Amino acid sequence: MTDQLENELLDLALEAARRAGAMLRDGRPADLGVAATKTSAIDVVTEMDLASEKLITGYLAEARPDDGFLGEEGASIAGSSGVRWIIDPIDGTVNYLYGLPSWAVSIAAEIDGETAVGVVEVPERGETFRAVRGEGAYLGEQRLRHRSAPPLAQALVGTGFGYVTERRAAQAETLRGLLPQVRDIRRGGSAAIDLCDVACGRLDGYYERGLNPWDYAAGELIAREAGALTGGRPAEPLSHELAVAASPGVFEQLQALLEDLGAWHD
Ligand code: LIP
């Protein structure tokens, strides 16, 4: 049974993501450019990333002024309520910059350090993914279940790449070893969407090295609540070092192959 606090956090996350998604979809400047860069010249921030994070944090802080925040574009408040919001104001920023549809607003709420609520809003698809810990994952009102596991050689696997040259070279080497052993690879450009696609059966699995908590917090909960397995290296939790999410039966084989390929290091 979802408790009152989790219900409150879910409703707030849904409304914040809806408002930010509408602003991003309807207010995207035709001449959108790069406002700043981060880890490299291709790791970009737009004015809309900043506007989205400001909208989301402002809405949530007005409703719950004692909560903490961790946002990709700088929001960092410890809070005193035991609740911390983890926000990616645009996951798939490069897609958004280029006018491609695969971008999302990702909002998760931790209670005492454990992710309890996750929302991934995909405006250009008209899709809202949500999950509450222990209560299942949903796309709209449709309860989600991962895809039945095919043999690894028939698995459709999502992945992504970092922004720093040395890491990209190492990720290409991992991909070179993995591609002949699976059905195919998809590189969508948004970890949050990739994790939701595992949850709803559009991918058999997903892996990526170098994600930040704002990329995966909501999507990992949604994938797990849809029955998918998530983790990092064998017996390790999903983390910056390595993120793996897949249907049971695919997960074990994919995780072992990634370990053999050294996907967890540059
Ligand atoms: C993106 C991730 C994606 C990764 C991209 C980028 P951002 O996050 O969601 O999985 O492959 O390189 O890091 O930067 O758009 O919020």
mmCIF file of C-alpha atoms and ligand atoms in Angstrom:
data_model
loop_
_atom_site.group_PDB
_atom_site.id
_atom_site.type_symbol
_atom_site.label_atom_id
_atom_site.label_comp_id
_atom_site.label_asym_id
_atom_site.label_seq_id
_atom_site.Cartn_x
_atom_site.Cartn_y
_atom_site.Cartn_z
ATOM 1 C CA MET A 1 0.000 0.000 0.000
ATOM 2 C CA THR A 2 1.476 3.380 -1.037
ATOM 3 C CA ASP A 3 1.855 5.565 2.023
ATOM 4 C CA GLN A 4 0.743 9.170 2.249
ATOM 5 C CA LEU A 5 4.233 10.638 1.842
ATOM 6 C CA GLU A 6 4.988 8.593 -1.267
ATOM 7 C CA ASN A 7 1.654 9.613 -2.755
ATOM 8 C CA GLU A 8 2.465 13.262 -2.099
ATOM 9 C CA LEU A 9 5.927 12.952 -3.636
ATOM 10 C CA LEU A 10 4.554 11.172 -6.704
ATOM 11 C CA ASP A 11 1.914 13.814 -7.313
ATOM 12 C CA LEU A 12 4.499 16.597 -6.971
ATOM 13 C CA ALA A 13 6.967 14.837 -9.293
ATOM 14 C CA LEU A 14 4.285 14.224 -11.922
ATOM 15 C CA GLU A 15 3.177 17.871 -11.915
ATOM 16 C CA ALA A 16 6.727 19.234 -11.921
ATOM 17 C CA ALA A 17 7.694 16.965 -14.826
ATOM 18 C CA ARG A 18 4.524 17.857 -16.710
ATOM 19 C CA ARG A 19 5.122 21.580 -16.333
ATOM 20 C CA ALA A 20 8.801 21.354 -17.294
ATOM 21 C CA GLY A 21 8.068 19.055 -20.222
ATOM 22 C CA ALA A 22 5.433 21.409 -21.603
ATOM 23 C CA MET A 23 7.752 24.401 -21.277
ATOM 24 C CA LEU A 24 10.573 22.531 -23.024
ATOM 25 C CA ARG A 25 8.361 21.187 -25.826
ATOM 26 C CA ASP A 26 6.382 24.361 -26.500
ATOM 27 C CA GLY A 27 9.040 26.954 -25.671
ATOM 28 C CA ARG A 28 12.070 25.552 -27.472
ATOM 29 C CA PRO A 29 13.726 28.510 -29.267
ATOM 30 C CA ALA A 30 14.143 27.972 -33.011
ATOM 31 C CA ASP A 31 17.681 29.299 -32.677
ATOM 32 C CA LEU A 32 18.564 27.234 -29.581
ATOM 33 C CA GLY A 33 22.304 27.167 -29.031
ATOM 34 C CA VAL A 34 24.865 26.032 -26.499
ATOM 35 C CA ALA A 35 24.924 28.133 -23.332
ATOM 36 C CA ALA A 36 27.900 26.375 -21.728
ATOM 37 C CA THR A 37 29.987 23.209 -21.789
ATOM 38 C CA LYS A 38 31.038 20.905 -18.925
ATOM 39 C CA THR A 39 33.454 17.948 -19.171
ATOM 40 C CA SER A 40 34.281 18.568 -22.831
ATOM 41 C CA ALA A 41 33.300 20.691 -25.832
ATOM 42 C CA ILE A 42 30.542 18.171 -26.665
ATOM 43 C CA ASP A 43 29.117 18.024 -23.107
ATOM 44 C CA VAL A 44 26.674 20.893 -23.526
ATOM 45 C CA VAL A 45 24.124 22.851 -21.523
ATOM 46 C CA THR A 46 21.387 24.952 -23.097
ATOM 47 C CA GLU A 47 19.399 27.787 -21.605
ATOM 48 C CA MET A 48 16.463 25.383 -21.521
ATOM 49 C CA ASP A 49 18.298 22.882 -19.277
ATOM 50 C CA LEU A 50 18.812 25.724 -16.810
ATOM 51 C CA ALA A 51 15.237 26.987 -17.154
ATOM 52 C CA SER A 52 13.839 23.488 -16.647
ATOM 53 C CA GLU A 53 15.859 22.840 -13.510
ATOM 54 C CA LYS A 54 14.835 26.267 -12.128
ATOM 55 C CA LEU A 55 11.161 25.533 -12.820
ATOM 56 C CA ILE A 56 11.284 22.075 -11.231
ATOM 57 C CA THR A 57 13.257 23.041 -8.119
ATOM 58 C CA GLY A 58 11.139 26.177 -7.622
ATOM 59 C CA TYR A 59 7.877 24.220 -7.822
ATOM 60 C CA LEU A 60 9.058 21.452 -5.490
ATOM 61 C CA ALA A 61 10.712 23.800 -2.969
ATOM 62 C CA GLU A 62 7.540 25.888 -2.706
ATOM 63 C CA ALA A 63 5.585 22.736 -1.832
ATOM 64 C CA ARG A 64 8.257 21.171 0.400
ATOM 65 C CA PRO A 65 10.746 23.820 1.567
ATOM 66 C CA ASP A 66 12.747 21.465 3.827
ATOM 67 C CA ASP A 67 13.608 18.912 1.125
ATOM 68 C CA GLY A 68 17.053 18.399 -0.383
ATOM 69 C CA PHE A 69 17.930 18.684 -4.070
ATOM 70 C CA LEU A 70 20.519 17.241 -6.441
ATOM 71 C CA GLY A 71 20.215 18.489 -10.007
ATOM 72 C CA GLU A 72 22.399 18.030 -13.078
ATOM 73 C CA GLU A 73 22.691 21.772 -13.612
ATOM 74 C CA GLY A 74 23.826 22.670 -10.124
ATOM 75 C CA ALA A 75 20.945 22.284 -7.676
ATOM 76 C CA SER A 76 22.586 20.995 -4.503
ATOM 77 C CA ILE A 77 20.791 21.387 -1.163
ATOM 78 C CA ALA A 78 21.112 18.934 1.743
ATOM 79 C CA GLY A 79 17.634 19.534 3.182
ATOM 80 C CA SER A 80 16.351 18.460 6.600
ATOM 81 C CA SER A 81 13.203 16.466 5.815
ATOM 82 C CA GLY A 82 14.828 13.170 4.811
ATOM 83 C CA VAL A 83 13.494 13.659 1.287
ATOM 84 C CA ARG A 84 15.905 14.514 -1.527
ATOM 85 C CA TRP A 85 14.875 15.218 -5.112
ATOM 86 C CA ILE A 86 17.212 13.984 -7.887
ATOM 87 C CA ILE A 87 16.584 15.900 -11.093
ATOM 88 C CA ASP A 88 17.712 15.693 -14.703
ATOM 89 C CA PRO A 89 15.978 18.695 -16.248
ATOM 90 C CA ILE A 90 16.660 17.438 -19.765
ATOM 91 C CA ASP A 91 18.004 13.909 -20.123
ATOM 92 C CA GLY A 92 19.132 13.723 -23.719
ATOM 93 C CA THR A 93 20.308 17.311 -23.972
ATOM 94 C CA VAL A 94 22.121 16.776 -27.278
ATOM 95 C CA ASN A 95 18.929 15.323 -28.780
ATOM 96 C CA TYR A 96 16.996 18.338 -27.514
ATOM 97 C CA LEU A 97 19.636 20.730 -28.925
ATOM 98 C CA TYR A 98 19.377 19.093 -32.365
ATOM 99 C CA GLY A 99 15.590 18.898 -32.348
ATOM 100 C CA LEU A 100 15.490 15.091 -32.061
ATOM 101 C CA PRO A 101 12.523 13.701 -30.043
ATOM 102 C CA SER A 102 14.301 11.350 -27.605
ATOM 103 C CA TRP A 103 14.702 13.541 -24.535
ATOM 104 C CA ALA A 104 13.032 13.404 -21.133
ATOM 105 C CA VAL A 105 12.512 15.127 -17.807
ATOM 106 C CA SER A 106 13.614 12.754 -15.042
ATOM 107 C CA ILE A 107 12.623 13.339 -11.397
ATOM 108 C CA ALA A 108 13.221 10.916 -8.521
ATOM 109 C CA ALA A 109 12.550 11.308 -4.803
ATOM 110 C CA GLU A 110 14.702 9.596 -2.187
ATOM 111 C CA ILE A 111 13.354 8.974 1.294
ATOM 112 C CA ASP A 112 16.192 8.522 3.811
ATOM 113 C CA GLY A 113 18.626 7.746 0.985
ATOM 114 C CA GLU A 114 16.493 5.182 -0.881
ATOM 115 C CA THR A 115 14.719 5.998 -4.122
ATOM 116 C CA ALA A 116 10.986 5.749 -3.422
ATOM 117 C CA VAL A 117 9.393 7.597 -6.354
ATOM 118 C CA GLY A 118 10.427 7.987 -9.991
ATOM 119 C CA VAL A 119 8.889 9.893 -12.906
ATOM 120 C CA VAL A 120 10.212 10.071 -16.479
ATOM 121 C CA GLU A 121 8.284 12.440 -18.750
ATOM 122 C CA VAL A 122 8.844 12.028 -22.502
ATOM 123 C CA PRO A 123 6.952 14.975 -24.038
ATOM 124 C CA GLU A 124 7.642 14.285 -27.714
ATOM 125 C CA ARG A 125 6.215 10.775 -27.298
ATOM 126 C CA GLY A 126 3.355 11.947 -25.084
ATOM 127 C CA GLU A 127 4.461 9.378 -22.500
ATOM 128 C CA THR A 128 4.730 9.560 -18.708
ATOM 129 C CA PHE A 129 6.480 6.711 -16.905
ATOM 130 C CA ARG A 130 6.113 6.445 -13.126
ATOM 131 C CA ALA A 131 6.871 4.118 -10.239
ATOM 132 C CA VAL A 132 6.557 4.024 -6.472
ATOM 133 C CA ARG A 133 8.787 1.615 -4.531
ATOM 134 C CA GLY A 134 6.974 -1.702 -4.135
ATOM 135 C CA GLU A 135 3.929 -0.541 -6.095
ATOM 136 C CA GLY A 136 4.854 -1.371 -9.691
ATOM 137 C CA ALA A 137 5.729 0.714 -12.726
ATOM 138 C CA TYR A 138 3.308 2.369 -15.118
ATOM 139 C CA LEU A 139 3.190 4.028 -18.513
ATOM 140 C CA GLY A 140 0.130 6.175 -18.104
ATOM 141 C CA GLU A 141 -2.329 3.718 -16.559
ATOM 142 C CA GLN A 142 -0.705 0.653 -18.177
ATOM 143 C CA ARG A 143 1.137 -1.573 -15.679
ATOM 144 C CA LEU A 144 4.576 -2.360 -17.077
ATOM 145 C CA ARG A 145 6.366 -5.695 -17.333
ATOM 146 C CA HIS A 146 9.763 -6.324 -18.916
ATOM 147 C CA ARG A 147 10.056 -8.315 -22.121
ATOM 148 C CA SER A 148 10.400 -12.097 -21.939
ATOM 149 C CA ALA A 149 14.078 -12.994 -22.198
ATOM 150 C CA PRO A 150 15.380 -14.123 -25.591
ATOM 151 C CA PRO A 151 18.761 -15.811 -25.980
ATOM 152 C CA LEU A 152 21.474 -13.156 -25.683
ATOM 153 C CA ALA A 153 22.208 -13.508 -29.410
ATOM 154 C CA GLN A 154 18.638 -12.270 -30.067
ATOM 155 C CA ALA A 155 18.655 -9.480 -27.465
ATOM 156 C CA LEU A 156 18.161 -5.835 -28.469
ATOM 157 C CA VAL A 157 20.514 -3.878 -26.217
ATOM 158 C CA GLY A 158 20.635 -0.136 -25.582
ATOM 159 C CA THR A 159 23.752 1.741 -24.637
ATOM 160 C CA GLY A 160 25.275 5.194 -24.530
ATOM 161 C CA PHE A 161 28.604 6.933 -24.613
ATOM 162 C CA GLY A 162 30.346 9.561 -22.548
ATOM 163 C CA TYR A 163 31.616 12.946 -23.583
ATOM 164 C CA VAL A 164 35.377 12.495 -23.021
ATOM 165 C CA THR A 165 37.504 11.113 -25.869
ATOM 166 C CA GLU A 166 39.397 8.495 -23.863
ATOM 167 C CA ARG A 167 36.191 7.055 -22.415
ATOM 168 C CA ARG A 168 34.522 7.025 -25.831
ATOM 169 C CA ALA A 169 37.449 5.051 -27.265
ATOM 170 C CA ALA A 170 37.161 2.483 -24.470
ATOM 171 C CA GLN A 171 33.375 2.289 -24.940
ATOM 172 C CA ALA A 172 33.899 1.642 -28.651
ATOM 173 C CA GLU A 173 36.175 -1.288 -27.790
ATOM 174 C CA THR A 174 33.506 -2.729 -25.496
ATOM 175 C CA LEU A 175 30.936 -2.306 -28.259
ATOM 176 C CA ARG A 176 33.230 -4.032 -30.765
ATOM 177 C CA GLY A 177 33.251 -7.142 -28.564
ATOM 178 C CA LEU A 178 29.559 -7.044 -27.685
ATOM 179 C CA LEU A 179 27.864 -6.262 -31.014
ATOM 180 C CA PRO A 180 28.526 -9.673 -32.672
ATOM 181 C CA GLN A 181 26.988 -11.423 -29.626
ATOM 182 C CA VAL A 182 23.565 -9.675 -29.549
ATOM 183 C CA ARG A 183 20.695 -9.018 -31.988
ATOM 184 C CA ASP A 184 21.571 -5.345 -32.280
ATOM 185 C CA ILE A 185 22.407 -2.160 -30.430
ATOM 186 C CA ARG A 186 20.329 1.004 -30.020
ATOM 187 C CA ARG A 187 21.889 4.279 -28.935
ATOM 188 C CA GLY A 188 18.951 6.522 -28.068
ATOM 189 C CA GLY A 189 20.781 9.313 -26.237
ATOM 190 C CA SER A 190 18.787 9.338 -22.978
ATOM 191 C CA ALA A 191 19.539 6.901 -20.163
ATOM 192 C CA ALA A 192 16.202 7.648 -18.514
ATOM 193 C CA ILE A 193 14.329 6.682 -21.673
ATOM 194 C CA ASP A 194 16.540 3.623 -22.216
ATOM 195 C CA LEU A 195 15.764 2.382 -18.694
ATOM 196 C CA CYS A 196 12.042 2.968 -19.272
ATOM 197 C CA ASP A 197 12.300 1.118 -22.573
ATOM 198 C CA VAL A 198 13.679 -1.892 -20.693
ATOM 199 C CA ALA A 199 10.736 -1.544 -18.279
ATOM 200 C CA CYS A 200 8.147 -1.563 -21.073
ATOM 201 C CA GLY A 201 9.780 -4.226 -23.253
ATOM 202 C CA ARG A 202 11.123 -2.044 -26.045
ATOM 203 C CA LEU A 203 14.656 -3.127 -25.114
ATOM 204 C CA ASP A 204 15.834 -6.482 -23.756
ATOM 205 C CA GLY A 205 18.711 -4.771 -21.956
ATOM 206 C CA TYR A 206 20.721 -1.606 -21.496
ATOM 207 C CA TYR A 207 24.186 -0.791 -20.242
ATOM 208 C CA GLU A 208 26.313 2.318 -19.928
ATOM 209 C CA ARG A 209 29.420 3.462 -18.075
ATOM 210 C CA GLY A 210 29.670 6.940 -16.595
ATOM 211 C CA LEU A 211 26.073 7.811 -15.717
ATOM 212 C CA ASN A 212 25.276 10.230 -12.912
ATOM 213 C CA PRO A 213 22.510 9.752 -10.327
ATOM 214 C CA TRP A 214 20.236 12.215 -12.140
ATOM 215 C CA ASP A 215 20.507 10.122 -15.325
ATOM 216 C CA TYR A 216 19.394 6.853 -13.692
ATOM 217 C CA ALA A 217 17.616 7.427 -10.357
ATOM 218 C CA ALA A 218 14.038 7.498 -11.687
ATOM 219 C CA GLY A 219 14.594 5.117 -14.598
ATOM 220 C CA GLU A 220 16.231 2.441 -12.451
ATOM 221 C CA LEU A 221 13.256 2.392 -10.063
ATOM 222 C CA ILE A 222 10.845 2.170 -13.015
ATOM 223 C CA ALA A 223 12.831 -0.711 -14.549
ATOM 224 C CA ARG A 224 13.014 -2.602 -11.248
ATOM 225 C CA GLU A 225 9.329 -2.107 -10.520
ATOM 226 C CA ALA A 226 8.631 -3.599 -13.961
ATOM 227 C CA GLY A 227 10.521 -6.738 -12.915
ATOM 228 C CA ALA A 228 13.803 -6.014 -14.660
ATOM 229 C CA LEU A 229 17.101 -6.606 -12.887
ATOM 230 C CA THR A 230 19.552 -3.744 -12.425
ATOM 231 C CA GLY A 231 23.126 -3.555 -11.190
ATOM 232 C CA GLY A 232 26.710 -2.765 -12.068
ATOM 233 C CA ARG A 233 29.638 -5.201 -12.035
ATOM 234 C CA PRO A 234 28.654 -8.654 -10.653
ATOM 235 C CA ALA A 235 27.284 -8.295 -7.105
ATOM 236 C CA GLU A 236 27.635 -4.496 -7.332
ATOM 237 C CA PRO A 237 24.814 -1.932 -7.428
ATOM 238 C CA LEU A 238 24.173 0.200 -10.479
ATOM 239 C CA SER A 239 26.505 3.189 -10.308
ATOM 240 C CA HIS A 240 28.669 5.657 -12.208
ATOM 241 C CA GLU A 241 31.154 2.799 -12.755
ATOM 242 C CA LEU A 242 28.636 0.737 -14.723
ATOM 243 C CA ALA A 243 24.880 0.615 -15.186
ATOM 244 C CA VAL A 244 23.204 -2.596 -16.374
ATOM 245 C CA ALA A 245 19.449 -3.168 -16.633
ATOM 246 C CA ALA A 246 17.756 -6.080 -18.389
ATOM 247 C CA SER A 247 15.074 -8.715 -18.275
ATOM 248 C CA PRO A 248 15.951 -11.647 -15.997
ATOM 249 C CA GLY A 249 17.712 -14.218 -18.157
ATOM 250 C CA VAL A 250 19.288 -11.514 -20.288
ATOM 251 C CA PHE A 251 20.705 -9.598 -17.315
ATOM 252 C CA GLU A 252 22.976 -12.374 -16.067
ATOM 253 C CA GLN A 253 24.470 -13.095 -19.494
ATOM 254 C CA LEU A 254 24.846 -9.417 -20.393
ATOM 255 C CA GLN A 255 26.479 -8.589 -17.038
ATOM 256 C CA ALA A 256 28.961 -11.482 -17.414
ATOM 257 C CA LEU A 257 29.834 -10.467 -20.974
ATOM 258 C CA LEU A 258 30.352 -6.842 -19.936
ATOM 259 C CA GLU A 259 32.639 -8.006 -17.120
ATOM 260 C CA ASP A 260 34.694 -10.051 -19.599
ATOM 261 C CA LEU A 261 34.876 -7.057 -21.964
ATOM 262 C CA GLY A 262 35.996 -4.706 -19.182
ATOM 263 C CA ALA A 263 33.030 -2.373 -19.711
ATOM 264 C CA TRP A 264 33.504 -1.043 -16.177
ATOM 265 C CA HIS A 265 36.784 0.795 -16.880
ATOM 266 C CA ASP A 266 38.223 3.199 -19.427
HETATM 267 C C1 LIP B 1 22.847 11.679 -21.375
HETATM 268 C C2 LIP B 1 22.565 10.280 -20.896
HETATM 269 C C3 LIP B 1 22.887 9.261 -21.981
HETATM 270 C C4 LIP B 1 24.336 9.373 -22.362
HETATM 271 C C5 LIP B 1 24.577 10.760 -22.915
HETATM 272 C C6 LIP B 1 24.251 11.833 -21.863
HETATM 273 P P1 LIP B 1 22.415 14.171 -20.528
HETATM 274 O O1 LIP B 1 22.586 12.567 -20.306
HETATM 275 O O2 LIP B 1 21.219 10.177 -20.531
HETATM 276 O O3 LIP B 1 22.617 7.955 -21.569
HETATM 277 O O4 LIP B 1 24.671 8.397 -23.313
HETATM 278 O O5 LIP B 1 25.916 10.870 -23.320
HETATM 279 O O6 LIP B 1 25.132 11.694 -20.773
HETATM 280 O O7 LIP B 1 23.821 14.709 -20.553
HETATM 281 O O8 LIP B 1 21.723 14.403 -21.817
HETATM 282 O O9 LIP B 1 21.636 14.640 -19.326
#
